[in-house]
Amino acid sequence: MSNQKGNSVDETNRHQTGRRRLLKAGAGVAVTAFAVPTLSGTAVAHFPPKLEIDVKPGSESNSINPRSCGVVPVAVLRTDEFDPTSEDVRYRFGAPESVASGGGARPVHEGHVEDVDDDGSDDLVLHFLMQDAGFDGDESEAELRWERDESGEHGLAGRDDVKIAGRGHN
């Protein structure tokens, strides 16, 4: 009889030990999943894959003249993932090839807040010198890139269609 009771106790202990191991392993996985991104020294950021922009807000054609000495307005639209009004103003605007190679125009000021798409949220409107934007007249899109830090890396970009005006005129 004592042998049966001993076997029953051993079986119960093995079951409880196995259950504790399973719970500890599950907790360890959960802690690791949470702790690694926050404690590893590298912040894990959740940024949208691209910026939502509007070149010349209110214009259907987005007509720009690369020979202009004026400015072009570009709105950075607020999304659920990105609030441009709460981030540092580190933007470059222009022809996609120019912006990709580190060029493009910088904003002439810190921008102003306005709801340009009438969605009830604040957007950021910036102005860029056209002469610094790097358009050569063959583009059909413009790019705006936001740089998360001063190194220029890890930026987000958005594009909008443009129509080049003033081609063939001297």
PDB file of C-alpha atoms in Angstrom:
ATOM      1  CA  MET A   1       0.000   0.000   0.000  1.00  0.00           C
ATOM      2  CA  SER A   2       2.782   2.414   0.811  1.00  0.00           C
ATOM      3  CA  ASN A   3       4.329   1.691  -2.594  1.00  0.00           C
ATOM      4  CA  GLN A   4       1.129   2.755  -4.357  1.00  0.00           C
ATOM      5  CA  LYS A   5       0.965   5.924  -2.274  1.00  0.00           C
ATOM      6  CA  GLY A   6       4.613   6.651  -3.052  1.00  0.00           C
ATOM      7  CA  ASN A   7       3.993   6.176  -6.783  1.00  0.00           C
ATOM      8  CA  SER A   8       0.978   8.487  -6.581  1.00  0.00           C
ATOM      9  CA  VAL A   9       3.035  11.181  -4.827  1.00  0.00           C
ATOM     10  CA  ASP A  10       5.866  10.785  -7.370  1.00  0.00           C
ATOM     11  CA  GLU A  11       3.385  11.094 -10.250  1.00  0.00           C
ATOM     12  CA  THR A  12       1.844  14.240  -8.724  1.00  0.00           C
ATOM     13  CA  ASN A  13       5.290  15.786  -8.172  1.00  0.00           C
ATOM     14  CA  ARG A  14       6.335  15.062 -11.766  1.00  0.00           C
ATOM     15  CA  HIS A  15       3.106  16.631 -13.047  1.00  0.00           C
ATOM     16  CA  GLN A  16       3.551  19.755 -10.888  1.00  0.00           C
ATOM     17  CA  THR A  17       7.225  20.055 -11.836  1.00  0.00           C
ATOM     18  CA  GLY A  18       6.379  19.732 -15.521  1.00  0.00           C
ATOM     19  CA  ARG A  19       3.644  22.342 -15.180  1.00  0.00           C
ATOM     20  CA  ARG A  20       6.012  24.775 -13.403  1.00  0.00           C
ATOM     21  CA  ARG A  21       8.600  24.327 -16.166  1.00  0.00           C
ATOM     22  CA  LEU A  22       5.973  25.031 -18.816  1.00  0.00           C
ATOM     23  CA  LEU A  23       4.769  28.162 -17.007  1.00  0.00           C
ATOM     24  CA  LYS A  24       8.335  29.393 -16.454  1.00  0.00           C
ATOM     25  CA  ALA A  25       9.198  28.807 -20.108  1.00  0.00           C
ATOM     26  CA  GLY A  26       6.077  30.702 -21.235  1.00  0.00           C
ATOM     27  CA  ALA A  27       6.843  33.577 -18.888  1.00  0.00           C
ATOM     28  CA  GLY A  28      10.452  33.614 -20.072  1.00  0.00           C
ATOM     29  CA  VAL A  29       9.381  33.879 -23.694  1.00  0.00           C
ATOM     30  CA  ALA A  30       6.974  36.710 -22.845  1.00  0.00           C
ATOM     31  CA  VAL A  31       9.617  38.598 -20.847  1.00  0.00           C
ATOM     32  CA  THR A  32      12.188  38.098 -23.588  1.00  0.00           C
ATOM     33  CA  ALA A  33       9.805  39.331 -26.272  1.00  0.00           C
ATOM     34  CA  PHE A  34       9.157  42.459 -24.218  1.00  0.00           C
ATOM     35  CA  ALA A  35      12.606  43.038 -22.740  1.00  0.00           C
ATOM     36  CA  VAL A  36      14.895  42.513 -25.719  1.00  0.00           C
ATOM     37  CA  PRO A  37      13.630  45.485 -27.720  1.00  0.00           C
ATOM     38  CA  THR A  38      13.547  47.764 -24.670  1.00  0.00           C
ATOM     39  CA  LEU A  39      16.621  46.607 -22.749  1.00  0.00           C
ATOM     40  CA  SER A  40      19.026  45.743 -25.539  1.00  0.00           C
ATOM     41  CA  GLY A  41      20.199  49.329 -25.888  1.00  0.00           C
ATOM     42  CA  THR A  42      18.495  49.674 -29.251  1.00  0.00           C
ATOM     43  CA  ALA A  43      15.121  51.347 -29.272  1.00  0.00           C
ATOM     44  CA  VAL A  44      12.647  49.670 -31.532  1.00  0.00           C
ATOM     45  CA  ALA A  45      10.625  52.318 -33.334  1.00  0.00           C
ATOM     46  CA  HIS A  46       7.329  51.727 -35.037  1.00  0.00           C
ATOM     47  CA  PHE A  47       7.192  54.097 -37.964  1.00  0.00           C
ATOM     48  CA  PRO A  48       4.848  54.047 -40.891  1.00  0.00           C
ATOM     49  CA  PRO A  49       6.358  52.660 -44.083  1.00  0.00           C
ATOM     50  CA  LYS A  50       5.998  56.020 -45.803  1.00  0.00           C
ATOM     51  CA  LEU A  51       4.962  59.613 -45.323  1.00  0.00           C
ATOM     52  CA  GLU A  52       1.671  60.860 -46.689  1.00  0.00           C
ATOM     53  CA  ILE A  53       2.359  64.156 -48.477  1.00  0.00           C
ATOM     54  CA  ASP A  54       0.558  66.663 -50.673  1.00  0.00           C
ATOM     55  CA  VAL A  55       2.587  68.897 -52.992  1.00  0.00           C
ATOM     56  CA  LYS A  56       0.821  72.234 -53.428  1.00  0.00           C
ATOM     57  CA  PRO A  57      -2.150  71.469 -51.173  1.00  0.00           C
ATOM     58  CA  GLY A  58      -5.421  72.435 -52.833  1.00  0.00           C
ATOM     59  CA  SER A  59      -4.018  71.995 -56.346  1.00  0.00           C
ATOM     60  CA  GLU A  60      -5.192  69.127 -58.532  1.00  0.00           C
ATOM     61  CA  SER A  61      -2.337  69.383 -61.066  1.00  0.00           C
ATOM     62  CA  ASN A  62       0.567  70.015 -58.662  1.00  0.00           C
ATOM     63  CA  SER A  63       2.211  72.023 -61.417  1.00  0.00           C
ATOM     64  CA  ILE A  64       5.753  73.137 -60.568  1.00  0.00           C
ATOM     65  CA  ASN A  65       8.326  75.084 -62.538  1.00  0.00           C
ATOM     66  CA  PRO A  66      11.932  73.988 -61.906  1.00  0.00           C
ATOM     67  CA  ARG A  67      13.160  77.372 -63.189  1.00  0.00           C
ATOM     68  CA  SER A  68      11.147  79.268 -60.620  1.00  0.00           C
ATOM     69  CA  CYS A  69      12.918  81.304 -57.974  1.00  0.00           C
ATOM     70  CA  GLY A  70       9.926  80.917 -55.640  1.00  0.00           C
ATOM     71  CA  VAL A  71       8.862  78.353 -53.078  1.00  0.00           C
ATOM     72  CA  VAL A  72       6.645  75.304 -53.329  1.00  0.00           C
ATOM     73  CA  PRO A  73       4.382  74.316 -50.413  1.00  0.00           C
ATOM     74  CA  VAL A  74       4.340  70.688 -49.323  1.00  0.00           C
ATOM     75  CA  ALA A  75       2.021  69.310 -46.651  1.00  0.00           C
ATOM     76  CA  VAL A  76       3.040  66.382 -44.450  1.00  0.00           C
ATOM     77  CA  LEU A  77      -0.265  64.749 -43.550  1.00  0.00           C
ATOM     78  CA  ARG A  78      -0.942  63.386 -40.098  1.00  0.00           C
ATOM     79  CA  THR A  79      -1.738  59.677 -39.964  1.00  0.00           C
ATOM     80  CA  ASP A  80      -2.513  57.313 -37.089  1.00  0.00           C
ATOM     81  CA  GLU A  81       1.173  56.319 -37.090  1.00  0.00           C
ATOM     82  CA  PHE A  82       2.907  59.662 -37.674  1.00  0.00           C
ATOM     83  CA  ASP A  83       2.258  63.159 -36.322  1.00  0.00           C
ATOM     84  CA  PRO A  84       4.488  65.596 -38.224  1.00  0.00           C
ATOM     85  CA  THR A  85       3.600  68.445 -35.847  1.00  0.00           C
ATOM     86  CA  SER A  86       5.320  66.672 -32.948  1.00  0.00           C
ATOM     87  CA  GLU A  87       8.574  65.764 -34.715  1.00  0.00           C
ATOM     88  CA  ASP A  88      11.734  67.744 -35.469  1.00  0.00           C
ATOM     89  CA  VAL A  89      11.670  69.525 -38.815  1.00  0.00           C
ATOM     90  CA  ARG A  90      14.367  67.606 -40.723  1.00  0.00           C
ATOM     91  CA  TYR A  91      13.056  67.374 -44.257  1.00  0.00           C
ATOM     92  CA  ARG A  92      14.459  67.413 -47.771  1.00  0.00           C
ATOM     93  CA  PHE A  93      12.257  67.931 -50.821  1.00  0.00           C
ATOM     94  CA  GLY A  94      12.798  67.623 -54.533  1.00  0.00           C
ATOM     95  CA  ALA A  95      13.314  65.318 -57.449  1.00  0.00           C
ATOM     96  CA  PRO A  96      13.421  61.716 -56.153  1.00  0.00           C
ATOM     97  CA  GLU A  97      16.915  61.119 -57.571  1.00  0.00           C
ATOM     98  CA  SER A  98      18.241  64.279 -55.943  1.00  0.00           C
ATOM     99  CA  VAL A  99      16.692  63.497 -52.562  1.00  0.00           C
ATOM    100  CA  ALA A 100      17.899  59.865 -52.653  1.00  0.00           C
ATOM    101  CA  SER A 101      21.485  61.025 -53.156  1.00  0.00           C
ATOM    102  CA  GLY A 102      21.352  63.397 -50.163  1.00  0.00           C
ATOM    103  CA  GLY A 103      20.348  66.552 -52.043  1.00  0.00           C
ATOM    104  CA  GLY A 104      17.119  68.448 -52.341  1.00  0.00           C
ATOM    105  CA  ALA A 105      15.800  71.607 -50.774  1.00  0.00           C
ATOM    106  CA  ARG A 106      15.548  72.176 -47.032  1.00  0.00           C
ATOM    107  CA  PRO A 107      12.495  73.997 -45.604  1.00  0.00           C
ATOM    108  CA  VAL A 108      12.798  77.776 -45.549  1.00  0.00           C
ATOM    109  CA  HIS A 109      11.108  77.834 -42.109  1.00  0.00           C
ATOM    110  CA  GLU A 110       9.807  75.469 -39.424  1.00  0.00           C
ATOM    111  CA  GLY A 111       6.438  75.211 -41.175  1.00  0.00           C
ATOM    112  CA  HIS A 112       2.939  75.963 -40.002  1.00  0.00           C
ATOM    113  CA  VAL A 113       0.115  73.775 -38.783  1.00  0.00           C
ATOM    114  CA  GLU A 114      -3.039  73.525 -40.866  1.00  0.00           C
ATOM    115  CA  ASP A 115      -5.674  70.875 -41.618  1.00  0.00           C
ATOM    116  CA  VAL A 116      -5.087  70.743 -45.387  1.00  0.00           C
ATOM    117  CA  ASP A 117      -7.045  67.542 -46.087  1.00  0.00           C
ATOM    118  CA  ASP A 118     -10.098  68.444 -43.952  1.00  0.00           C
ATOM    119  CA  ASP A 119      -9.878  65.268 -41.858  1.00  0.00           C
ATOM    120  CA  GLY A 120      -9.970  67.107 -38.528  1.00  0.00           C
ATOM    121  CA  SER A 121      -6.285  66.557 -37.734  1.00  0.00           C
ATOM    122  CA  ASP A 122      -3.360  68.958 -37.876  1.00  0.00           C
ATOM    123  CA  ASP A 123      -0.949  68.622 -40.805  1.00  0.00           C
ATOM    124  CA  LEU A 124       2.410  70.357 -41.238  1.00  0.00           C
ATOM    125  CA  VAL A 125       2.881  72.680 -44.221  1.00  0.00           C
ATOM    126  CA  LEU A 126       6.464  73.423 -45.252  1.00  0.00           C
ATOM    127  CA  HIS A 127       7.880  75.638 -48.014  1.00  0.00           C
ATOM    128  CA  PHE A 128      10.925  74.770 -50.110  1.00  0.00           C
ATOM    129  CA  LEU A 129      12.988  76.847 -52.546  1.00  0.00           C
ATOM    130  CA  MET A 130      12.286  75.484 -56.005  1.00  0.00           C
ATOM    131  CA  GLN A 131      15.793  76.315 -57.240  1.00  0.00           C
ATOM    132  CA  ASP A 132      17.296  73.918 -54.630  1.00  0.00           C
ATOM    133  CA  ALA A 133      14.921  70.996 -55.306  1.00  0.00           C
ATOM    134  CA  GLY A 134      16.987  69.393 -58.094  1.00  0.00           C
ATOM    135  CA  PHE A 135      14.273  68.994 -60.732  1.00  0.00           C
ATOM    136  CA  ASP A 136      15.570  68.747 -64.306  1.00  0.00           C
ATOM    137  CA  GLY A 137      12.167  68.758 -66.007  1.00  0.00           C
ATOM    138  CA  ASP A 138      11.689  65.044 -66.705  1.00  0.00           C
ATOM    139  CA  GLU A 139      10.156  64.056 -63.366  1.00  0.00           C
ATOM    140  CA  SER A 140       6.558  63.059 -62.779  1.00  0.00           C
ATOM    141  CA  GLU A 141       6.928  62.751 -59.000  1.00  0.00           C
ATOM    142  CA  ALA A 142       8.389  64.748 -56.141  1.00  0.00           C
ATOM    143  CA  GLU A 143       9.759  63.245 -52.953  1.00  0.00           C
ATOM    144  CA  LEU A 144       9.806  64.480 -49.376  1.00  0.00           C
ATOM    145  CA  ARG A 145      12.092  62.724 -46.923  1.00  0.00           C
ATOM    146  CA  TRP A 146      11.995  63.078 -43.144  1.00  0.00           C
ATOM    147  CA  GLU A 147      15.207  62.343 -41.281  1.00  0.00           C
ATOM    148  CA  ARG A 148      14.689  60.881 -37.828  1.00  0.00           C
ATOM    149  CA  ASP A 149      18.009  62.198 -36.572  1.00  0.00           C
ATOM    150  CA  GLU A 150      20.751  64.556 -37.671  1.00  0.00           C
ATOM    151  CA  SER A 151      22.720  61.798 -39.410  1.00  0.00           C
ATOM    152  CA  GLY A 152      20.094  61.693 -42.156  1.00  0.00           C
ATOM    153  CA  GLU A 153      19.588  57.962 -41.773  1.00  0.00           C
ATOM    154  CA  HIS A 154      16.440  56.031 -40.959  1.00  0.00           C
ATOM    155  CA  GLY A 155      14.253  58.537 -42.736  1.00  0.00           C
ATOM    156  CA  LEU A 156      10.756  58.145 -44.004  1.00  0.00           C
ATOM    157  CA  ALA A 157       9.789  59.276 -47.460  1.00  0.00           C
ATOM    158  CA  GLY A 158       6.641  60.109 -49.330  1.00  0.00           C
ATOM    159  CA  ARG A 159       5.941  60.930 -52.948  1.00  0.00           C
ATOM    160  CA  ASP A 160       3.305  62.868 -54.821  1.00  0.00           C
ATOM    161  CA  ASP A 161       2.656  63.330 -58.528  1.00  0.00           C
ATOM    162  CA  VAL A 162       3.785  66.611 -60.077  1.00  0.00           C
ATOM    163  CA  LYS A 163       3.430  68.201 -63.474  1.00  0.00           C
ATOM    164  CA  ILE A 164       6.502  70.030 -64.716  1.00  0.00           C
ATOM    165  CA  ALA A 165       5.680  73.444 -66.173  1.00  0.00           C
ATOM    166  CA  GLY A 166       7.948  75.700 -68.190  1.00  0.00           C
ATOM    167  CA  ARG A 167       9.638  73.006 -70.273  1.00  0.00           C
ATOM    168  CA  GLY A 168      11.424  74.246 -73.359  1.00  0.00           C
ATOM    169  CA  HIS A 169      11.304  77.880 -72.296  1.00  0.00           C
ATOM    170  CA  ASN A 170      14.487  79.878 -71.799  1.00  0.00           C
TER     171      ASN A 170
END
